Amino acid sequence: MIFSYAFTVQHYRRALRGLQAPMRVAHLSDLHIGFFIRRGSVKRWVEATLAERPDLIVITGDLTDSGRRHQVLPTLEELGGLEAPLGTWAVWGNHDYRFNGYQPKNPPEGELSNRSKANPPRVPMVPPLELEQHLNQQGIRLLHNQGVQLREDLYLAGVEDWWHGEPSVAQALAKKPDSSATLLICHNPDYLYQVPRSVDLTLCGHTHGGQVVLPWYGPAFTSSSYGQQFAGGWVNEPVPAYISRGLGLSTAPIRVACPAELAIHDFVP
């Protein structure tokens, strides 16, 4: 028997400035492959994604949850089934850096200074190059403060993780033409305060919708400096974004009033 956690498929429709033709994007996030999430769950996610026939697939970080290679690497092979005309693209989340174990990277002098309470000091870590090699073998390409022109009317950009990477949206947008719709993928929605209004929409994850939502209180814990503000769903401030509840689990194998989701976005001109 193949065991997998329950999830929902959520459909959304939204206009994107600069888009010339409709486009369907499958948004996966927070897979957390490892201790709790194994092949059965990932296989079902891939099947559900392919059934929606997306033009583009994006994964907004935390693909893994454990540095135990015997748990992670065999399951990653299931992601090789993801196929879309415009490809499958991803960015790192904070848990992905821990595939190496905890290996801090020395930041440039002054990089971590002068941060407010809302933007606490980050701890840059060594990128998980081995993990990236395995994902590349499955046809998944990582965006490291980079952008790609996927269609004449669509520019896709991605930034590194806010906690453990060295994100630069300016670098990711450096080659963006003025006329294209711009879609940005990043892991942590706290980074939205760094995103310029020239980006038409940002897709994020990280907060799991709270994973456990309590009556009269809401999301129990979001792992965000802004509390419940970025727990999940659509936000218009500080910039337009969609924050996925994610597909996997972390810390505890439980979700309460907060189902896992595969988000399908139908973007129109």
Coordinates of C-alpha atoms in Angstrom, one line a residue, residues 19-24 55 151 153 267-269:
L19 CA 0.7 38.8 -20.5
Q20 CA -0.4 38.3 -24.1
A21 CA -1.9 34.8 -23.9
P22 CA -3.3 32.6 -21.1
M23 CA -0.9 30.5 -19.1
R24 CA -1.4 27.9 -16.4
D55 CA 2.4 25.3 -19.0
R151 CA 8.0 33.4 -23.4
D153 CA 5.4 37.9 -22.7
F267 CA -3.1 33.7 -15.6
V268 CA -4.8 35.7 -18.3
P269 CA -4.0 39.0 -20.1

